[in-house]
Tab-separated table of C-alpha atoms in Angstrom:
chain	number	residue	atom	x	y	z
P	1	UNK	CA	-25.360	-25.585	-7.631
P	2	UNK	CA	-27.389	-24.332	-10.312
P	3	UNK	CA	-26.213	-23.636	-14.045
P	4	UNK	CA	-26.584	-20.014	-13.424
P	5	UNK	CA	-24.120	-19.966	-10.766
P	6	UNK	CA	-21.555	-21.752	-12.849
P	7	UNK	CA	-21.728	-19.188	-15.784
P	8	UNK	CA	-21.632	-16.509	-13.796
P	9	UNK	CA	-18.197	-17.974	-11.499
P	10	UNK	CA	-15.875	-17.100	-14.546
P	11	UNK	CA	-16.707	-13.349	-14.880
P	12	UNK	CA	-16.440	-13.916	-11.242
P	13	UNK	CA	-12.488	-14.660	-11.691
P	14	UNK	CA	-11.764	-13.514	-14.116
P	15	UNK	CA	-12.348	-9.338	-13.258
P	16	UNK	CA	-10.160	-9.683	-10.365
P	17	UNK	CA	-7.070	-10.830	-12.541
P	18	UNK	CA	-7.497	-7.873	-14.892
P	19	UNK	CA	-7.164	-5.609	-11.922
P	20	UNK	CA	-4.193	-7.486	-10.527
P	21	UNK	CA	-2.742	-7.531	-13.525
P	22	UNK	CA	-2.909	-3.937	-13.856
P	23	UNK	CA	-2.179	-3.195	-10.362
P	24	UNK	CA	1.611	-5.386	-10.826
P	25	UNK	CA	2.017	-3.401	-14.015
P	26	UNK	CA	1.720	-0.205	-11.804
P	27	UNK	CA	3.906	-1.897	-9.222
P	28	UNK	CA	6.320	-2.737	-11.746
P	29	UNK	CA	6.641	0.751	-13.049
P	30	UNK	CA	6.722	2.346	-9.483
P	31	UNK	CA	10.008	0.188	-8.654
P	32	UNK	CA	11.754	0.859	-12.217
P	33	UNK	CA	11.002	4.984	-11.429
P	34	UNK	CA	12.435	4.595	-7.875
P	35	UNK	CA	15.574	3.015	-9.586
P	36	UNK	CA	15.912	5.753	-12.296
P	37	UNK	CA	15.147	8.696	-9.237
P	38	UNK	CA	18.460	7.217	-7.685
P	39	UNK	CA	20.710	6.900	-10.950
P	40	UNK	CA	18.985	10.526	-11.506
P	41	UNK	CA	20.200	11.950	-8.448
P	42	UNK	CA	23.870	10.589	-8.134
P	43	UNK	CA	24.543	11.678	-11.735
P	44	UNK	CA	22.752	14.921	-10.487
P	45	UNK	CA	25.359	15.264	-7.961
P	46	UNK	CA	27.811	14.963	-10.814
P	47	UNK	CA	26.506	17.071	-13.059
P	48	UNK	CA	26.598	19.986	-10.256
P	49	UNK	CA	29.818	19.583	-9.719
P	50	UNK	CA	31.473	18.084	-12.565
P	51	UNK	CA	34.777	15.906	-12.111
P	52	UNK	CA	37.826	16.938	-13.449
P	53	UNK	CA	38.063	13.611	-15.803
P	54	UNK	CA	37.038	13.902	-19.465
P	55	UNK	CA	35.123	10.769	-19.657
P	56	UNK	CA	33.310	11.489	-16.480
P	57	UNK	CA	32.556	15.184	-17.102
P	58	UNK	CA	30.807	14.356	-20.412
P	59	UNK	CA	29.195	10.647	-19.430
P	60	UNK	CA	26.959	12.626	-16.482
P	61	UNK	CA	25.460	14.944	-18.413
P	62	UNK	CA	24.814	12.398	-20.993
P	63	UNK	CA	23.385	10.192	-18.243
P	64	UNK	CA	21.199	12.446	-16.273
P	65	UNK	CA	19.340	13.947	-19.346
P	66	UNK	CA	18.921	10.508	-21.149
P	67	UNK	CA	17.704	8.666	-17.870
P	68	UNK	CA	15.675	11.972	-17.333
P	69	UNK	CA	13.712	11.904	-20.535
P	70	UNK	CA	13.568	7.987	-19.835
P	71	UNK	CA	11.341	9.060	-16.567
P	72	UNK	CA	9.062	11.124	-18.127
P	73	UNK	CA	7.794	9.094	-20.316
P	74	UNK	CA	7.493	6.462	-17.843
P	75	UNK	CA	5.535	8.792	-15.757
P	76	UNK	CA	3.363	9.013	-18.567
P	77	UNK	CA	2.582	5.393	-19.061
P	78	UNK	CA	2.177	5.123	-15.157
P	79	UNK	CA	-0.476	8.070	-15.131
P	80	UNK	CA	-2.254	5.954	-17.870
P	81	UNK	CA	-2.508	3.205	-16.166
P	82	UNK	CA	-3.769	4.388	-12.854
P	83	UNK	CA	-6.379	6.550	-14.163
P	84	UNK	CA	-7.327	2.638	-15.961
P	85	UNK	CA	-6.819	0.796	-12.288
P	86	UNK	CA	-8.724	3.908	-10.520
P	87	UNK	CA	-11.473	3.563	-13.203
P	88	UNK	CA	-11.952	-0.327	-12.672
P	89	UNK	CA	-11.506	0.051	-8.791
P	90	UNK	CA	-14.474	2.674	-8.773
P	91	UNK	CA	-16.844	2.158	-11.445
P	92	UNK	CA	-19.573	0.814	-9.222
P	93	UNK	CA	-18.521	2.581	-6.029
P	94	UNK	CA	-17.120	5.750	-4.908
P	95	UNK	CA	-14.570	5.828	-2.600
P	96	UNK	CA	-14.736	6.037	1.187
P	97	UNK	CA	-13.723	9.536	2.112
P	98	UNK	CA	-11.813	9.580	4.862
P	99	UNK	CA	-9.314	12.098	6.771
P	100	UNK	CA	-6.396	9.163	5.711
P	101	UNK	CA	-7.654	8.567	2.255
P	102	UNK	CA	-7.212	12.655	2.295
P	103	UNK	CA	-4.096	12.504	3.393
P	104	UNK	CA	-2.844	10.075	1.008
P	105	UNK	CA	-4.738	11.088	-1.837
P	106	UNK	CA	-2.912	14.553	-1.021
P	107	UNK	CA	0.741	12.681	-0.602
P	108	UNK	CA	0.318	10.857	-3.704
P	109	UNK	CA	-0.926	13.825	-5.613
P	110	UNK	CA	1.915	16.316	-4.939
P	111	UNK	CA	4.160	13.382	-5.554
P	112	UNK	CA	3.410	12.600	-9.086
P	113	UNK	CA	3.005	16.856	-9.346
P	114	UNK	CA	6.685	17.079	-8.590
P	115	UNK	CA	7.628	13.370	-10.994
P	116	UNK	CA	6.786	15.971	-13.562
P	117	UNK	CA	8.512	19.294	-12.461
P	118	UNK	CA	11.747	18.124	-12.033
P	119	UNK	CA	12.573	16.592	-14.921
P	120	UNK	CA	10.219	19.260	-17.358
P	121	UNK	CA	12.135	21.827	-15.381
P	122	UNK	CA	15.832	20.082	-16.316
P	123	UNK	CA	14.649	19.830	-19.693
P	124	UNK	CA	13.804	23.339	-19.730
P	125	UNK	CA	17.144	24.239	-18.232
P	126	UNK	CA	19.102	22.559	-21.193
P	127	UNK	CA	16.552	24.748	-23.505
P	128	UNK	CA	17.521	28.395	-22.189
P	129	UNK	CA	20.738	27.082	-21.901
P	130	UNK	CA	21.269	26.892	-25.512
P	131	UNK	CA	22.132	23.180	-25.192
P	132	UNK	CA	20.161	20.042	-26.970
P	133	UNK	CA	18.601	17.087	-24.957
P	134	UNK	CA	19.213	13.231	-26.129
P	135	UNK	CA	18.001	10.415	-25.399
P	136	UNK	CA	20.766	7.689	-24.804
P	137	UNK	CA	21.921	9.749	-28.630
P	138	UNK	CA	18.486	10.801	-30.284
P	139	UNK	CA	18.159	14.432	-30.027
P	140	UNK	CA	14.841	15.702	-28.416
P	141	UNK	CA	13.814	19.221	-30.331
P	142	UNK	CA	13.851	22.285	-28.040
P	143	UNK	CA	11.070	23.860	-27.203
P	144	UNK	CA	12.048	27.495	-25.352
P	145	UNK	CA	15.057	29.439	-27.319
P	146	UNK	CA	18.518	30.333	-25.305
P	147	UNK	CA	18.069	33.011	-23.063
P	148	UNK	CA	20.306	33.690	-19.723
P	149	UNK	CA	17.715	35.263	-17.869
P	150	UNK	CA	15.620	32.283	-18.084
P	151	UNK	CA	18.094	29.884	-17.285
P	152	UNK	CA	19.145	31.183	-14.014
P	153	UNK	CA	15.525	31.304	-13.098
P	154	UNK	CA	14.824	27.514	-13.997
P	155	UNK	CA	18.523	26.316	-12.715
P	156	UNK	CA	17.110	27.670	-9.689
P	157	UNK	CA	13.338	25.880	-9.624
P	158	UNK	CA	15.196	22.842	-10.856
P	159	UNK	CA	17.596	22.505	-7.800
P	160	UNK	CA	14.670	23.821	-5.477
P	161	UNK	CA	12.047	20.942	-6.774
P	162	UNK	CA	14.195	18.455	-6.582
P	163	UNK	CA	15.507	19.507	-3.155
P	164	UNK	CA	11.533	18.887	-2.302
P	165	UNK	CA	10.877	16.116	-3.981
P	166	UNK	CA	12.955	14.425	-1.528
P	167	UNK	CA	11.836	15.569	1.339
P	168	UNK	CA	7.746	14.187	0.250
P	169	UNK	CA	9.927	11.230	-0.720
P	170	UNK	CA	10.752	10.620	2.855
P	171	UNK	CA	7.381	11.455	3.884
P	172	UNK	CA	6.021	8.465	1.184
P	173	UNK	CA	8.375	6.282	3.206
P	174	UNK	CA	7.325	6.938	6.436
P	175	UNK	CA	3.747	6.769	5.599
P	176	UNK	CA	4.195	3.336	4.119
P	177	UNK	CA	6.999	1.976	6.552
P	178	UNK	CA	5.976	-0.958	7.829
P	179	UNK	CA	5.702	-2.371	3.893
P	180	UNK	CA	9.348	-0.721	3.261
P	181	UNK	CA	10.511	-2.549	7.035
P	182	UNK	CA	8.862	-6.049	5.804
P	183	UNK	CA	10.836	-5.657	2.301
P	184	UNK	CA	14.399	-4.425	4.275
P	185	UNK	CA	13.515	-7.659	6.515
P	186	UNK	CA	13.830	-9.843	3.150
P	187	UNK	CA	16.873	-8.806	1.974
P	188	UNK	CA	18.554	-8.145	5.333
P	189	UNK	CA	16.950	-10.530	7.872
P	190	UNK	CA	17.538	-9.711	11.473
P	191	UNK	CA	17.285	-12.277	14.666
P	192	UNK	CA	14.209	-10.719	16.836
P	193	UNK	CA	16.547	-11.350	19.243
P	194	UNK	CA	18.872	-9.024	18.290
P	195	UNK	CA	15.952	-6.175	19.327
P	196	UNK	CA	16.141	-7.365	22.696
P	197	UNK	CA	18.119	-6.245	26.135
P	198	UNK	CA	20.771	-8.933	26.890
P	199	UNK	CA	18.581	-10.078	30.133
P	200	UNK	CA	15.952	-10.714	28.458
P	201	UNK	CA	17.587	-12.425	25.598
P	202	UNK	CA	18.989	-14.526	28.122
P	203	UNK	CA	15.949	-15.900	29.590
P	204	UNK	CA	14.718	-16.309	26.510
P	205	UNK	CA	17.832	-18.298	25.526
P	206	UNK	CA	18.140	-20.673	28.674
P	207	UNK	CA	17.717	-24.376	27.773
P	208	UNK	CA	13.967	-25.677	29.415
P	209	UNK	CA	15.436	-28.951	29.886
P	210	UNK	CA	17.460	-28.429	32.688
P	211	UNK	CA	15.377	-27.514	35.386
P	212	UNK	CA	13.053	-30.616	34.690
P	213	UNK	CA	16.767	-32.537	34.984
P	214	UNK	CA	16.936	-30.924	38.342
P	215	UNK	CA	13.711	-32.174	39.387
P	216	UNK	CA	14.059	-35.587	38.548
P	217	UNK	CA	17.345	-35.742	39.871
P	218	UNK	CA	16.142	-34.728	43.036
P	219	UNK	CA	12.939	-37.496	43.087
C-alpha cells in the first residue's frame, strides 16, 4: 500500500460521517415534528370544541399556538438542512430520475408544502381574529389587522389543510411501511407464529424427537 493511498483513506472516511451526521440530524428533527403534529392535533381537537373547564379552555389555545409556532421554526431548520444533505448527496452526480424517485420527490414535496400552510394559516387565523400569538408567553407581532371577513375565509383553509395534511400523511406511511412495520415490530414484538393458521402452527410446533423415539423403539 502506497503512501498515496494512506493520505487519501481519511478524506475517504471522513465525508461519509459528515453526511451521516447530517442525515441523523434530519432524522432527529423528522421524529420531534411527528411528535409536535400529534400534540398539535389533539389540542386542535380541543381548541374546536373547547371544554367547559376554565383551566382546560384556556391551556389549549395556549398549547396549540405555542407548539404551532414551535413547528415552524423547526420546519425551517429542517428545510436548511436538507437543501445542505441534498447538496452533499449530489454535488458530483445528479440524481437517477425515475417514475418512483417522481413519485416521492412529489410526496415529499407537497408534504413539507402543507408543514407550512397549516400552521402559517393558524397563525393567520389568530391575526384576523384580532387575537395575539405566543410562544410558550412571548408574544409574536401580528402581521394582517382584525377583519371578520378574513377570518372566516382562513378558519376555513385552516381546517381544510389540515384535514389534507392527514390524508398525504397516511399516504407517507404507506409508502414507507415496511420501515414503520420493522419499528412497530420493536416496540411491540409479535411471535411469527401468531400470523399463522392453527394447522400449520401445529406442525410447526410438534416436537422432532418423537418420531425418531418411535423408530428406535421399534428396531
Amino acid at each position: 500500500m502506497g503512501l498515496a493511498t494512506i493520505a487519501k483513506e481519511p478524506n475517504s472516511i471522513e465525508k461519509p460521517q459528515r453526511q451521516n451526521s447530517k442525515f441523523k440530524h434530519l432524522m432527529l428533527l423528522h421524529w420531534m415534528m411527528a411528535s409536535l403534529l400529534i400534540l398539535l392535533y389533539l389540542t386542535g381537537v380541543y381548541v374546536a370544541h373547547p371544554p367547559q373547564a376554565n383551566f382546560t379552555k384556556w391551556l389549549s389555545p395556549f398549547l396549540h399556538q405555542s407548539i404551532g409556532t414551535l413547528f415552524l421554526l423547526m420546519l425551517v431548520a429542517r428545510i436548511f438542512l436538507l437543501l445542505r444533505v441534498i447538496g452533499s448527496k449530489y454535488s458530483r452526480r445528479l440524481p437517477n430520475v425515475t417514475p418512483t424517485w417522481l413519485k416521492t420527490t412529489a410526496l415529499h414535496t407537497v408534504l413539507y408544502l402543507l408543514m407550512l400552510i397549516v400552521p402559517l394559516t393558524g397563525f393567520f387565523l389568530r391575526n384576523c381574529q384580532g387575537l395575539h400569538t405566543t410562544f410558550f408567553g412571548i408574544s409574536v407581532p401580528s402581521v394582517l389587522a382584525a377583519n371578520d371577513n378574513w377570518a372566516g375565509s382562513m378558519r376555513s383553509a385552516h381546517f381544510g389543510v389540515s384535514y389534507m395534511f392527514l390524508v398525504f400523511i397516511g399516504l407517507h406511511l404507506l409508502m414507507h411501511w415496511k420501515f414503520v412495520r420493522s419499528r412497530l415490530r420493536r416496540f411491540f414484538p409479535v411471535s411469527k407464529k401468531a400470523y399463522l393458521p392453527a394447522e400449520i402452527a401445529a406442525i410447526t410446533t410438534k416436537p422432532v424427537a418423537e418420531p425418531l423415539a418411535q423408530n428406535n423403539s421399534r428396531e
